[in-house]
Every structure is written in structure tokens, then in C-alpha cells.
Coordinates of C-alpha atoms (C1' of nucleotides) in Angstrom, one line a residue:
Chain A
X25 CA 104.1 40.6 -103.8
X26 CA 104.5 42.7 -101.6
X27 CA 104.5 43.1 -97.7
X28 CA 103.1 46.3 -98.0
X29 CA 99.5 44.9 -100.5
X30 CA 99.8 41.6 -98.8
X31 CA 98.5 43.7 -95.2
X32 CA 96.3 46.3 -97.3
X33 CA 94.6 42.9 -98.7
X34 CA 94.1 41.1 -95.2
X35 CA 92.8 44.9 -93.5
X36 CA 90.6 45.1 -96.5
X37 CA 88.7 42.3 -96.8
X38 CA 88.3 42.2 -92.6
X39 CA 86.5 44.8 -93.5
X40 CA 84.6 43.7 -95.7
X41 CA 83.9 40.7 -94.1
X42 CA 85.1 40.4 -90.3
X43 CA 86.9 37.3 -89.9
X44 CA 89.7 35.8 -92.1
X45 CA 91.5 33.0 -92.2
X46 CA 95.1 32.0 -92.5
X47 CA 95.4 29.4 -94.5
X48 CA 92.8 31.6 -97.2
X49 CA 95.5 33.9 -97.2
X50 CA 97.8 31.9 -98.3
X51 CA 96.0 30.6 -101.0
X52 CA 94.9 33.7 -102.2
X53 CA 98.2 36.1 -102.4
X54 CA 100.7 32.8 -102.8
X55 CA 102.6 33.8 -99.9
X56 CA 103.9 31.1 -97.7
X57 CA 102.2 30.5 -94.0
X58 CA 104.4 31.7 -92.1
X59 CA 105.1 35.0 -94.2
X60 CA 101.1 35.1 -93.1
X61 CA 101.7 34.8 -89.9
X62 CA 104.4 37.1 -90.0
X63 CA 101.7 39.4 -91.3
X64 CA 99.1 39.2 -89.0
X65 CA 101.2 39.4 -85.6
X66 CA 102.5 42.5 -87.1
X67 CA 98.7 44.3 -87.6
X68 CA 98.1 42.6 -84.9
X69 CA 100.5 45.0 -82.9
X70 CA 99.9 47.9 -85.2
X71 CA 96.1 47.0 -83.1
X72 CA 94.3 46.7 -86.5
X73 CA 93.5 43.1 -86.7
X74 CA 93.2 41.1 -83.8
X75 CA 94.4 37.7 -84.0
X76 CA 92.0 33.5 -83.1
X77 CA 93.0 30.3 -83.7
X78 CA 93.1 29.6 -86.8
X79 CA 92.6 33.1 -88.9
X80 CA 92.0 37.3 -87.2
X81 CA 89.3 39.4 -86.3
X82 CA 88.4 42.8 -86.5
X83 CA 89.8 44.1 -82.8
X84 CA 86.5 44.5 -80.8
X85 CA 85.0 47.8 -79.7
X86 CA 83.9 47.1 -76.5
X87 CA 87.6 45.4 -75.7
X88 CA 86.8 45.2 -72.6
X89 CA 84.7 42.2 -72.7
X90 CA 86.0 40.7 -76.5
X91 CA 88.9 40.6 -75.4
X92 CA 89.9 41.0 -71.4
X93 CA 86.5 38.2 -71.3
X94 CA 88.7 35.9 -73.3
X95 CA 91.0 35.9 -71.4
X96 CA 89.8 35.2 -68.4
X97 CA 88.2 32.4 -69.5
X98 CA 91.6 30.8 -71.1
X99 CA 93.4 28.5 -69.3
X100 CA 90.8 29.1 -65.6
X101 CA 91.5 25.9 -64.3
X102 CA 94.8 26.4 -64.5
X103 CA 94.9 29.7 -62.6
X104 CA 92.4 29.0 -60.5
X105 CA 95.3 26.6 -58.7
X106 CA 97.5 29.1 -59.3
X107 CA 95.9 31.9 -57.4
X108 CA 94.8 29.3 -54.4
X109 CA 98.7 28.9 -54.4
X110 CA 99.6 32.8 -54.0
X111 CA 96.9 33.2 -51.6
X112 CA 98.1 30.5 -49.4
X113 CA 101.3 32.9 -48.7
X114 CA 99.2 35.7 -47.3
X115 CA 99.4 36.2 -43.8
X116 CA 96.1 36.5 -41.5
X117 CA 96.0 40.2 -40.8
X118 CA 98.0 41.4 -43.8
X119 CA 97.6 44.7 -45.6
X120 CA 97.5 43.4 -49.9
X121 CA 98.2 45.5 -53.0
X122 CA 96.5 42.8 -55.8
X123 CA 97.5 43.5 -59.3
X124 CA 94.5 44.1 -61.9
X125 CA 94.5 40.5 -63.4
X126 CA 92.8 37.7 -64.6
X127 CA 94.7 36.1 -62.3
X128 CA 95.1 37.9 -59.3
X129 CA 90.8 38.4 -59.1
X130 CA 91.1 34.3 -58.8
X131 CA 92.6 34.9 -55.8
X132 CA 89.6 36.9 -54.2
X133 CA 87.8 33.8 -52.9
X134 CA 91.1 32.4 -50.5
X135 CA 91.3 35.8 -48.6
X136 CA 88.2 36.0 -47.3
X137 CA 89.2 34.5 -44.1
X138 CA 92.3 36.3 -44.0
X139 CA 91.2 39.3 -42.5
X140 CA 92.8 41.5 -44.5
X141 CA 93.0 44.9 -46.0
X142 CA 93.4 45.2 -50.2
X143 CA 94.7 47.3 -51.9
X144 CA 94.2 47.5 -56.1
X145 CA 94.3 49.1 -59.4
X146 CA 91.9 46.7 -61.0
X147 CA 88.3 48.0 -61.1
X148 CA 86.9 44.5 -62.4
X149 CA 88.6 43.4 -58.9
X150 CA 86.8 46.1 -57.5
X151 CA 83.1 44.6 -56.9
X152 CA 84.3 41.3 -56.5
X153 CA 86.1 42.3 -53.1
X154 CA 83.0 43.9 -52.0
X155 CA 81.0 41.1 -52.9
X156 CA 83.3 39.3 -50.6
X157 CA 83.1 41.7 -47.9
X158 CA 87.2 42.4 -48.2
X159 CA 88.1 45.5 -47.4
X160 CA 89.1 47.5 -51.1
X161 CA 90.6 50.2 -51.2
X162 CA 91.1 51.1 -54.6
X163 CA 93.8 53.8 -56.6
X164 CA 92.0 55.4 -58.9
X165 CA 93.7 57.5 -60.7
X166 CA 92.9 56.8 -66.0
X167 CA 91.5 53.6 -66.3
X168 CA 93.1 51.8 -69.5
X169 CA 90.1 50.2 -71.4
X170 CA 91.9 46.9 -73.0
X171 CA 92.6 45.5 -68.8
X172 CA 90.6 47.7 -66.7
X173 CA 93.8 49.0 -64.4
X174 CA 93.9 52.5 -63.6
X175 CA 97.5 54.0 -64.3
X176 CA 98.9 56.6 -64.2
X177 CA 100.9 59.6 -62.5
X178 CA 97.4 60.1 -60.1
X179 CA 97.1 56.0 -59.3
X180 CA 101.5 56.6 -59.0
X181 CA 100.1 58.7 -55.9
X182 CA 97.7 56.8 -54.4
X183 CA 99.5 54.2 -53.9
X184 CA 101.7 56.9 -52.2
X185 CA 100.1 56.1 -48.7
X186 CA 100.6 53.1 -48.5
X187 CA 102.5 50.2 -47.7
X188 CA 102.1 46.8 -47.8
X189 CA 102.6 43.7 -46.2
X190 CA 102.5 41.7 -49.4
X191 CA 102.3 42.3 -53.2
X192 CA 100.4 40.6 -56.0
X193 CA 101.5 41.2 -59.6
X194 CA 100.4 39.6 -63.0
X195 CA 103.1 39.4 -66.0
X196 CA 103.4 38.9 -68.9
X197 CA 106.8 37.7 -69.7
X198 CA 110.0 36.2 -67.3
X199 CA 113.1 36.3 -68.6
X200 CA 117.4 34.7 -66.6
X201 CA 118.4 38.7 -68.2
X202 CA 115.2 41.6 -68.9
X203 CA 113.1 40.7 -66.1
X204 CA 109.3 40.6 -65.6
X205 CA 107.9 42.8 -68.3
X206 CA 104.3 43.2 -69.5
X207 CA 103.1 45.2 -72.9
X208 CA 102.2 48.5 -71.1
X209 CA 104.7 50.8 -69.7
X210 CA 102.1 52.8 -67.5
X211 CA 100.7 49.6 -65.6
X212 CA 104.8 48.4 -65.3
X213 CA 105.6 51.6 -63.4
X214 CA 102.3 51.4 -61.0
X215 CA 103.7 47.6 -60.2
X216 CA 107.0 48.4 -60.3
X217 CA 105.7 51.0 -57.3
X218 CA 103.5 48.6 -55.7
X219 CA 106.2 46.4 -55.2
X220 CA 108.3 49.1 -53.8
X221 CA 106.6 49.2 -50.7
X222 CA 105.5 45.9 -50.1
X223 CA 107.9 43.7 -48.8
X224 CA 107.1 40.8 -50.1
X225 CA 106.1 40.6 -54.0
X226 CA 105.6 37.5 -55.6
X227 CA 104.8 38.0 -59.3
X228 CA 102.2 35.2 -60.7
X229 CA 103.0 33.7 -64.3
X230 CA 102.4 30.1 -65.5
X231 CA 104.8 28.3 -67.2
X232 CA 103.4 29.5 -71.0
X233 CA 105.1 33.3 -69.4
X234 CA 108.1 31.4 -69.0
X235 CA 111.7 33.5 -71.3
X236 CA 108.8 35.7 -73.1
X237 CA 110.1 39.4 -72.8
X238 CA 107.1 41.7 -72.7
X239 CA 108.0 45.8 -73.9
X240 CA 107.7 47.5 -71.3
X241 CA 109.5 45.7 -67.8
X242 CA 108.7 46.0 -64.7
X243 CA 111.7 44.6 -62.6
X244 CA 114.7 42.4 -62.0
X245 CA 113.8 38.6 -60.8
X246 CA 115.5 39.5 -58.1
X247 CA 113.2 41.8 -57.0
X248 CA 109.6 39.3 -56.2
X249 CA 109.3 35.2 -55.5
X250 CA 107.7 34.1 -59.0
X251 CA 104.5 32.0 -58.6
X252 CA 104.4 29.6 -61.6
X253 CA 102.5 26.3 -62.1
X254 CA 105.5 24.0 -64.1
X255 CA 108.4 24.9 -66.1
X256 CA 110.9 23.4 -68.5
X257 CA 113.9 22.0 -66.4
X258 CA 116.9 24.0 -67.7
X259 CA 115.3 27.1 -68.1
X260 CA 114.2 26.9 -64.3
X261 CA 118.0 26.8 -63.7
X262 CA 118.9 29.6 -65.2
X263 CA 116.0 31.6 -64.4
X264 CA 116.3 29.8 -60.3
X265 CA 119.9 31.6 -60.0
X266 CA 118.3 35.1 -60.6
X267 CA 115.4 34.7 -58.2
X268 CA 113.5 32.7 -56.1
X269 CA 110.8 30.4 -57.3
X270 CA 108.1 28.8 -56.1
X271 CA 105.3 26.4 -57.9
X272 CA 101.7 24.7 -57.5
X273 CA 102.0 21.1 -56.7
X274 CA 100.3 19.3 -59.2
Chain B
X23 CA 84.9 27.0 -90.1
X24 CA 86.6 29.3 -87.5
X25 CA 86.6 28.8 -82.9
X26 CA 86.0 32.8 -83.0
X27 CA 83.2 32.6 -85.7
X28 CA 80.8 29.5 -83.7
X29 CA 81.0 31.9 -80.1
X30 CA 80.0 35.3 -82.3
X31 CA 77.2 32.8 -84.2
X32 CA 76.4 31.4 -80.7
X33 CA 76.2 35.7 -79.2
X34 CA 74.5 36.6 -81.8
X35 CA 71.7 34.3 -81.9
X36 CA 70.9 34.4 -78.0
X37 CA 70.9 37.8 -77.7
X38 CA 67.7 37.4 -80.4
X39 CA 66.2 34.7 -79.3
X40 CA 67.2 34.4 -75.3
X41 CA 67.8 30.9 -76.0
X42 CA 69.5 28.4 -77.8
X43 CA 69.7 24.4 -78.1
X44 CA 72.9 22.3 -78.9
X45 CA 71.8 20.6 -81.2
X46 CA 70.0 23.2 -82.9
X47 CA 74.2 24.9 -83.1
X48 CA 75.4 21.3 -84.1
X49 CA 73.3 21.6 -87.2
X50 CA 74.1 24.8 -88.1
X51 CA 77.6 24.8 -87.7
X52 CA 77.9 21.4 -88.7
X53 CA 80.4 20.8 -85.4
X54 CA 80.5 17.8 -83.8
X55 CA 78.7 17.9 -80.0
X56 CA 81.5 17.6 -78.1
X57 CA 83.4 21.3 -79.8
X58 CA 80.1 23.4 -79.1
X59 CA 79.8 22.2 -76.1
X60 CA 83.6 22.8 -75.5
X61 CA 82.5 26.3 -76.8
X62 CA 79.7 27.1 -74.6
X63 CA 81.3 25.7 -71.1
X64 CA 84.1 28.2 -72.6
X65 CA 81.5 30.9 -73.2
X66 CA 79.9 31.0 -70.3
X67 CA 83.2 31.2 -68.0
X68 CA 83.0 34.7 -69.7
X69 CA 79.7 35.3 -68.3
X70 CA 78.6 36.0 -72.2
X71 CA 75.7 33.0 -70.9
X72 CA 75.0 30.7 -68.9
X73 CA 74.5 26.4 -69.5
X74 CA 71.7 24.4 -69.3
X75 CA 70.2 21.5 -69.9
X76 CA 70.1 20.5 -73.6
X77 CA 71.2 24.3 -74.5
X78 CA 72.2 28.6 -72.6
X79 CA 70.5 30.4 -71.9
X80 CA 71.5 34.2 -71.6
X81 CA 73.0 35.2 -68.3
X82 CA 70.1 36.4 -65.7
X83 CA 70.9 39.4 -64.1
X84 CA 72.4 39.8 -60.5
X85 CA 70.9 40.0 -57.4
X86 CA 73.1 43.4 -56.7
X87 CA 72.7 44.5 -60.4
X88 CA 69.0 44.5 -60.3
X89 CA 68.3 46.4 -57.2
X90 CA 70.4 48.7 -57.7
X91 CA 68.4 48.8 -62.0
X92 CA 65.4 49.2 -59.6
X93 CA 66.4 52.3 -58.3
X94 CA 67.8 53.5 -62.0
X95 CA 64.6 52.5 -63.2
X96 CA 62.3 54.9 -61.3
X97 CA 61.0 57.6 -62.8
X98 CA 63.7 56.9 -65.6
X99 CA 62.4 59.5 -68.4
X100 CA 62.2 62.4 -65.2
X101 CA 66.3 61.6 -64.2
X102 CA 67.2 61.5 -67.7
X103 CA 65.3 64.9 -68.7
X104 CA 66.9 66.3 -65.6
X105 CA 70.4 64.9 -66.5
X106 CA 70.5 65.5 -70.3
X107 CA 69.2 69.5 -68.7
X108 CA 72.5 69.9 -66.9
X109 CA 74.1 68.4 -69.4
X110 CA 73.7 71.2 -71.7
X111 CA 75.3 73.9 -68.7
X112 CA 78.5 72.1 -69.8
X113 CA 80.5 74.2 -72.2
X114 CA 83.3 72.4 -75.1
X115 CA 86.9 71.8 -73.5
X116 CA 85.6 71.6 -69.5
X117 CA 87.0 69.3 -66.8
X118 CA 83.9 68.3 -65.8
X119 CA 83.2 66.2 -61.6
X120 CA 80.7 64.2 -62.2
X121 CA 79.3 62.7 -58.7
X122 CA 77.6 58.8 -58.6
X123 CA 74.7 58.2 -58.8
X124 CA 71.3 57.4 -60.6
X125 CA 70.8 60.9 -62.1
X126 CA 74.4 61.8 -62.9
X127 CA 75.5 58.2 -64.3
X128 CA 72.5 59.5 -66.6
X129 CA 74.9 62.2 -68.0
X130 CA 77.2 60.1 -69.9
X131 CA 75.3 59.8 -73.4
X132 CA 74.9 64.1 -73.6
X133 CA 78.7 64.5 -72.8
X134 CA 80.2 62.7 -75.8
X135 CA 80.8 65.1 -78.1
X136 CA 82.0 68.7 -75.4
X137 CA 85.8 67.0 -75.5
X138 CA 84.7 66.8 -71.5
X139 CA 87.7 65.4 -69.4
X140 CA 85.7 63.9 -66.6
X141 CA 86.9 63.3 -62.6
X142 CA 84.0 61.2 -61.0
X143 CA 83.5 58.6 -57.3
X144 CA 81.1 56.5 -59.2
X145 CA 82.0 52.9 -59.9
X146 CA 79.6 52.4 -62.1
X147 CA 80.0 55.3 -63.5
X148 CA 83.8 54.5 -65.1
X149 CA 82.9 51.9 -67.5
X150 CA 79.6 53.5 -69.2
X151 CA 82.2 57.1 -69.5
X152 CA 85.2 54.7 -70.7
X153 CA 82.7 52.8 -73.8
X154 CA 81.1 56.4 -74.3
X155 CA 85.8 57.1 -75.2
X156 CA 85.3 59.7 -72.5
X157 CA 88.7 60.6 -70.9
X158 CA 87.8 59.4 -67.2
X159 CA 90.4 59.8 -64.2
X160 CA 88.2 57.7 -61.4
X161 CA 89.3 59.4 -57.6
X162 CA 90.1 55.6 -56.4
X163 CA 89.5 54.9 -52.3
X164 CA 87.3 53.3 -50.6
X165 CA 84.0 52.2 -51.8
X166 CA 80.6 52.1 -51.0
X167 CA 78.9 49.2 -51.6
X168 CA 75.9 50.4 -51.9
X169 CA 75.8 53.1 -54.2
X170 CA 79.7 52.5 -55.6
X171 CA 79.9 55.6 -54.9
X172 CA 84.5 55.9 -52.9
X173 CA 85.1 58.0 -50.2
X174 CA 87.5 58.6 -47.6
X175 CA 91.2 60.2 -46.7
X176 CA 92.3 59.3 -49.7
X177 CA 89.9 60.0 -52.4
X178 CA 89.4 63.8 -50.5
X179 CA 93.2 64.7 -51.4
X180 CA 92.9 62.5 -54.9
X181 CA 90.9 65.1 -55.6
X182 CA 92.9 67.9 -54.9
X183 CA 95.0 67.0 -57.8
X184 CA 92.0 68.6 -59.6
X185 CA 90.6 72.3 -60.8
X186 CA 87.2 72.2 -61.8
X187 CA 85.5 74.2 -64.5
X188 CA 81.6 72.5 -63.5
X189 CA 81.1 70.3 -60.7
X190 CA 77.6 68.3 -60.6
X191 CA 76.2 66.4 -57.7
X192 CA 73.6 64.7 -56.4
X193 CA 71.7 64.8 -53.0
X194 CA 68.8 63.6 -51.1
X195 CA 67.4 66.8 -49.5
X196 CA 67.7 70.1 -50.2
X197 CA 66.2 72.4 -47.8
X198 CA 66.4 76.5 -47.2
X199 CA 66.9 76.1 -44.0
X200 CA 69.2 72.8 -43.3
X201 CA 70.7 73.3 -47.6
X202 CA 71.8 69.9 -49.0
X203 CA 72.2 66.7 -47.7
X204 CA 72.8 63.2 -48.2
X205 CA 72.2 59.9 -46.2
X206 CA 76.4 59.3 -45.8
X207 CA 78.9 61.9 -43.9
X208 CA 81.7 60.0 -45.9
X209 CA 80.0 60.5 -49.2
X210 CA 79.3 64.1 -47.6
X211 CA 82.3 65.3 -47.3
X212 CA 83.8 64.1 -50.2
X213 CA 80.9 65.7 -52.2
X214 CA 82.0 69.4 -50.8
X215 CA 85.6 68.7 -51.2
X216 CA 84.6 69.1 -54.8
X217 CA 82.3 71.7 -55.3
X218 CA 85.4 73.5 -54.2
X219 CA 87.7 72.9 -56.1
X220 CA 84.9 74.0 -59.3
X221 CA 84.5 77.1 -60.8
X222 CA 80.7 76.0 -61.0
X223 CA 78.9 73.3 -58.7
X224 CA 74.7 72.1 -59.9
X225 CA 73.0 70.2 -57.6
X226 CA 70.4 67.1 -59.6
X227 CA 67.6 66.7 -56.9
X228 CA 63.9 66.2 -58.2
X229 CA 61.1 67.5 -56.3
X230 CA 60.4 64.2 -54.1
X231 CA 63.8 66.3 -52.3
X232 CA 62.3 69.0 -51.5
X233 CA 62.1 70.5 -48.2
X234 CA 63.6 66.3 -47.3
X235 CA 66.6 66.7 -44.6
X236 CA 68.7 64.1 -44.5
X237 CA 71.6 62.4 -41.9
X238 CA 74.8 64.5 -43.3
X239 CA 74.9 68.1 -45.1
X240 CA 76.7 68.7 -47.8
X241 CA 76.8 72.6 -48.2
X242 CA 74.6 75.2 -47.7
X243 CA 72.4 76.5 -50.7
X244 CA 73.9 79.8 -51.7
X245 CA 77.1 77.6 -52.9
X246 CA 75.6 75.4 -55.3
X247 CA 73.3 75.9 -58.5
X248 CA 69.8 73.6 -57.9
X249 CA 68.7 71.8 -60.9
X250 CA 65.6 70.1 -59.8
X251 CA 62.3 69.9 -62.8
X252 CA 59.5 71.4 -61.2
X253 CA 58.0 72.4 -57.4
X254 CA 55.4 74.1 -55.5
X255 CA 55.1 77.0 -55.9
X256 CA 55.1 78.0 -52.5
X257 CA 58.9 76.6 -51.6
X258 CA 60.2 77.8 -55.2
X259 CA 59.9 81.1 -53.8
X260 CA 61.6 80.4 -50.1
X261 CA 64.0 78.2 -51.6
X262 CA 64.4 81.2 -54.4
X263 CA 65.7 83.4 -52.2
X264 CA 68.4 81.2 -50.5
X265 CA 69.8 80.2 -53.7
X266 CA 69.7 80.3 -57.8
X267 CA 66.9 77.5 -58.7
X268 CA 67.2 76.0 -62.0
X269 CA 64.4 74.3 -63.5
X270 CA 63.7 71.8 -66.6
X271 CA 61.2 73.1 -68.6
X272 CA 58.8 70.3 -69.3
Chain C
dT3 C1' 54.5 7.4 -57.3
dC4 C1' 57.9 4.9 -59.4
dC5 C1' 60.6 3.3 -63.3
dA6 C1' 62.6 2.6 -67.8
dA7 C1' 63.6 4.8 -72.3
dA8 C1' 66.2 8.5 -74.0
dA9 C1' 68.2 12.4 -74.1
dT10 C1' 72.0 15.1 -72.6
dC11 C1' 76.1 14.7 -70.0
dA12 C1' 81.4 15.4 -68.5
dA13 C1' 85.8 13.4 -69.0
dT14 C1' 89.6 10.7 -71.8
dC15 C1' 91.9 9.6 -75.7
dA16 C1' 93.9 9.9 -79.8
dT17 C1' 93.7 12.8 -84.4
dA18 C1' 94.2 16.5 -86.6
dA19 C1' 94.9 22.0 -87.1
dT20 C1' 97.9 25.7 -85.6
dC21 C1' 101.5 28.0 -83.9
dA22 C1' 105.8 30.2 -83.0
dT23 C1' 110.4 28.8 -83.4
dT24 C1' 114.8 28.7 -85.6
dC25 C1' 117.2 27.7 -89.6
dA26 C1' 119.1 28.9 -93.7
dT27 C1' 118.1 31.5 -97.9
dA28 C1' 116.7 34.9 -101.2
dA29 C1' 115.7 39.4 -102.1
dG30 C1' 117.2 44.2 -101.6
dC31 C1' 120.4 47.7 -101.0
dA32 C1' 125.3 50.8 -99.4
Chain D
dT23 C1' 130.9 43.3 -101.7
dG24 C1' 128.8 43.3 -96.8
dC25 C1' 125.0 44.3 -94.3
dT26 C1' 119.7 44.1 -93.3
dT27 C1' 115.5 42.5 -94.4
dA28 C1' 112.1 39.3 -96.1
dT29 C1' 110.8 34.5 -97.3
dG30 C1' 110.1 29.8 -96.7
dA31 C1' 110.7 24.6 -94.6
dA32 C1' 111.1 22.2 -91.0
dT33 C1' 110.8 21.7 -86.0
dG34 C1' 108.0 20.5 -82.3
dA35 C1' 104.7 21.8 -79.0
dT36 C1' 100.4 23.6 -78.0
dT37 C1' 95.4 24.0 -79.5
dA38 C1' 90.8 22.6 -80.9
dT39 C1' 88.3 18.5 -82.1
dG40 C1' 85.3 14.5 -83.0
dA41 C1' 84.7 10.4 -80.9
dT42 C1' 83.8 7.1 -76.9
dT43 C1' 83.1 5.8 -72.7
dG44 C1' 79.9 5.9 -68.7
dA45 C1' 77.6 8.8 -65.9
dT46 C1' 73.8 12.0 -65.0
dT47 C1' 69.3 14.3 -66.2
dT48 C1' 64.7 13.9 -68.5
dT49 C1' 61.3 12.4 -69.6
dG50 C1' 56.5 9.7 -70.4
dG51 C1' 53.8 6.1 -69.8
dA52 C1' 52.4 2.4 -66.5

DNA sequence: TCCAAAATCAATCATAATCATTCATAAGCA
DNA sequence: TGCTTATGAATGATTATGATTGATTTTGGA
């Protein structure tokens, strides 16, 4: 069976049943599990489907809710720990840039008593920041429905009006050679811009992001301080040569 | 049964019946109690439901939402009529400024087929615009918690990047001598700025705003076209001398 | 009201399923 | 032949699951 035929089969099946199990595909196509996994990964990159544990589903029509909320729920406790740790680096009265993202979102409760001014590009963060009584500026611009992050020339320009004492960014991967990366080039550009406007930049990325490389580069490792939870010994050594790493005490 | 499938099942069931028992889910999915508990915990983290003893219910709307929703519910039908009327002035392909506010919010469904590009200063409008697949830029800036409107120098500056074919503003009062007014001076400044960048400006204000004067002036009556529902005869005459008025046909 | 039984709960553990990654091989193509 | 791409098997890691435990909450009768 041709690769293309399998892809067609998967998509057609998905279109009818909305959901598909890897084992079922293996049984009906005769291909190996590895191959089917590769198929699904590829189709996911084309945004034709969304992978879930054990199979795949049609991409949520309400992407904002389904996939972002999914991610937010995952490892919530670890995210909170990392967020609290990150917030501990903030001084009273700092001007803070807070990147859009589920981990940075968890930092908000810990900003309450710091008398900070926050600038963010995250739509979902604004309301929560306001509820906590934190003075907040939103960059504005064009919104990415998937992440609720603002991007584009307008966003970049907005940022130029500010200087930050401290800047917190999310990243999908960090790698000794390729630096910090994230899937969307436009979001990467915003992150980079924010970083250059800050006296100190911290990147929040848990251990699952170690050695991962995503499509768009944000910046090199040495441009920021990495905050993470735990990390395998030998990887840590390589990374530590390039950047300053701080690990949450467990 | 995939984890994702169970989640879908639970949410769908909840959406119909408003309430769900753990035992019922166990019986109908065949999964263990532990698993279902974990499902519910996760869905609660996503704010898709609220756990109660023995099961789960649909999440209760928080206070912030309810008070805004209250306001929105008031005269909802009239607002929708006025909004639909306003949208009828939009040409295909127009660049549109949409002011923050409950009436302008109701215009969104009618923008769908107009292939417009929208710029707005209203936080609550962005998500709805995105759901309707409308290309949207948010001005950003400092948010006014009560109205969800962005204001300040940042907002004003953002606006300077655009020119609008058509501009829709809300107002709390219109008056022959004092013009269009609104309670917040900063919001008034944004409205005025948007108006000067537009070829045509429409103000949406129902009859209850007639002859009312609020603290901050947006602009004189002759700077825009007033859209309203009905208006007492003698007032209308006075207003009409100063501005172009269009009344919804009832 | 109070108490005890029943139901439900969170937390933990071991197991099973699924996962990404790597490597060696096979197939396609110049 | 030499090169690229696709495949399948093996691995160790990650995630999901079900059973068990003892704690907590609800229920219903005295």
C-alpha cells in the first residue's frame, strides 16, 4: 500500500468517524505501527488532523478551546511550580514582559504583591491580570487563533514603546546548537523583540523541551536564562556551557 | 475507547443534561472509576465542567461575565436590530473600525460575508471575531476593566497605522449642543482618533441616549452619522439640523 | 440533633498501552 | 553502482489505566 493511499484512507476514515485508533489503522492497512505513527505525525504537521494518545481526531473547529485548553490542563502542577519559581526572580516595581502561553499564565497569581507593570502579547492573560489588579498593557496586533498570541508588525512596533526590567518567554524547545525554538516564526519574532528590550530574559521550558528543535528560532541559548524543572545529566552539561540554567528545587 | 473520546462523550452528555454522574459514565464507557475521576479532574482544569460530589455539572458563569452579560442582555433585541442595520452600511472589502461595546459586539455575525478587515479596541470582540473567521487587529494598550476597552497613548498610536473605510462607535449620549459623549475621557479620545482616521463614521446609540450628556465629549454631532432606533419628534428635528440621522425601520 | 453506614473521594502503586527514537534493512531512482 | 527515501523492529521513556488503601462526605435512621 502506497504512503499516499494510507494517508487518503486515514483522512477519509477520520472524516466519517471523527476519531481513529492507531491499532485499527495497523490492522486494516497491514503497515507497521511505526509507519502509521509517521503518517499521523506528517498529517498533523499539515494540520489535517490532531494526534491524541492512542490515535487521532479531526482538528478542533474551535481551536482556541480544544487544543489550548488541552495543553493548559496537562502537567498543570509542574507548570505552576515552574511559574512560581520564575516569579521569584521579579523585584518589586519591575516592568515585566509576559509572553503568551500556558506556563507564563500560571505566573500571574505570584505577581500580585510585586507592584509590577506588565506588558503582554497574550490575549488570555489580560483578563486574568486585570482580575488580579495588575496594571497591564496588551501589545495588540493580529491574533493567532491557536495560541491567542498577538503577532505581526503592529505587535513588534508596540513593544518598542517599552523597556523591561525582566522578560519571561515560553519556548517549545531548547537545543545546544539551535538555541530556543517555537513553531510559529511570527511568534518567534515577537519573543525575540521583547527579549532585546529587556535587561534580563528568562525562558520557561520544562524538561520535555530539552534537545527539541522547532521550526522557528527565537534566539541563541546564551541570550537568556533557562528555567526548567529537571534535566538529564549529560544534556544539562552541554546546555550549561551555552547558557545560564536554573532548576526548580523539588 | 480513546481518552479523547471519553472526554467528548462526557462534555456532550453534560451539554445536553447539564449534569452527570460518575457511575453512569463508568457504566456507559466501560472504563474504571479511577479513569473517569481523572477525566473529570482534567476537564475541570480546562474549565469545561465543575466537579461536584458524585459527578460533575456545567461550569457556573463567573461574576465578571454575568454582570457584563446582564448589560448585554438588556435590550438585546433592540441592540441586534440596530447592529444589523449598522452592518448594512458596510461594503464588501471595507476596512472597518469597530468600537468596544455591547451594541457593536452584536454587529459581528453580519460581517461574515463582507470580506472585511476589522480593527477593534474591544477585548471581548476579538474572540468572537476570530470565531467568525474575520481578520482582526486589536489596538492593544491599557485595558479598562469595566468595559474591556483599550485606551491610552499606546492605543492611539496603534490606530495611526491604519485608515478605515468605515468606523462604528458607541456613545452614551447625543445632544444638539454638546455632541456625542461618553463617561470615560480616555475612551472618548480613542473614539475620536478612530473617527478622524475613517472616511465615514457611524455612531450607534438607541433612543434612550437622546439628549443625554456624559462627562467626556467624543466629537460634535456633525462629525458622524447617527444610527438610532426611534426618536421623539421634536428632539429629532433639533438633532437633524446638526447631523445626518438614520433610523432603523421597525 | 447525633451517629453509623454507605457512598464518594484523593492518593498511591503496579501494570499495560502507547510513545519517540534509533538503527538496520529494503525499495525506489538516477 | 551510489544515493535517497520508506519501512519495520527494538529500545527505553512516557502516559494511561485499574485496583487498593484509608480519608472524607453524604445519607438516613434513632
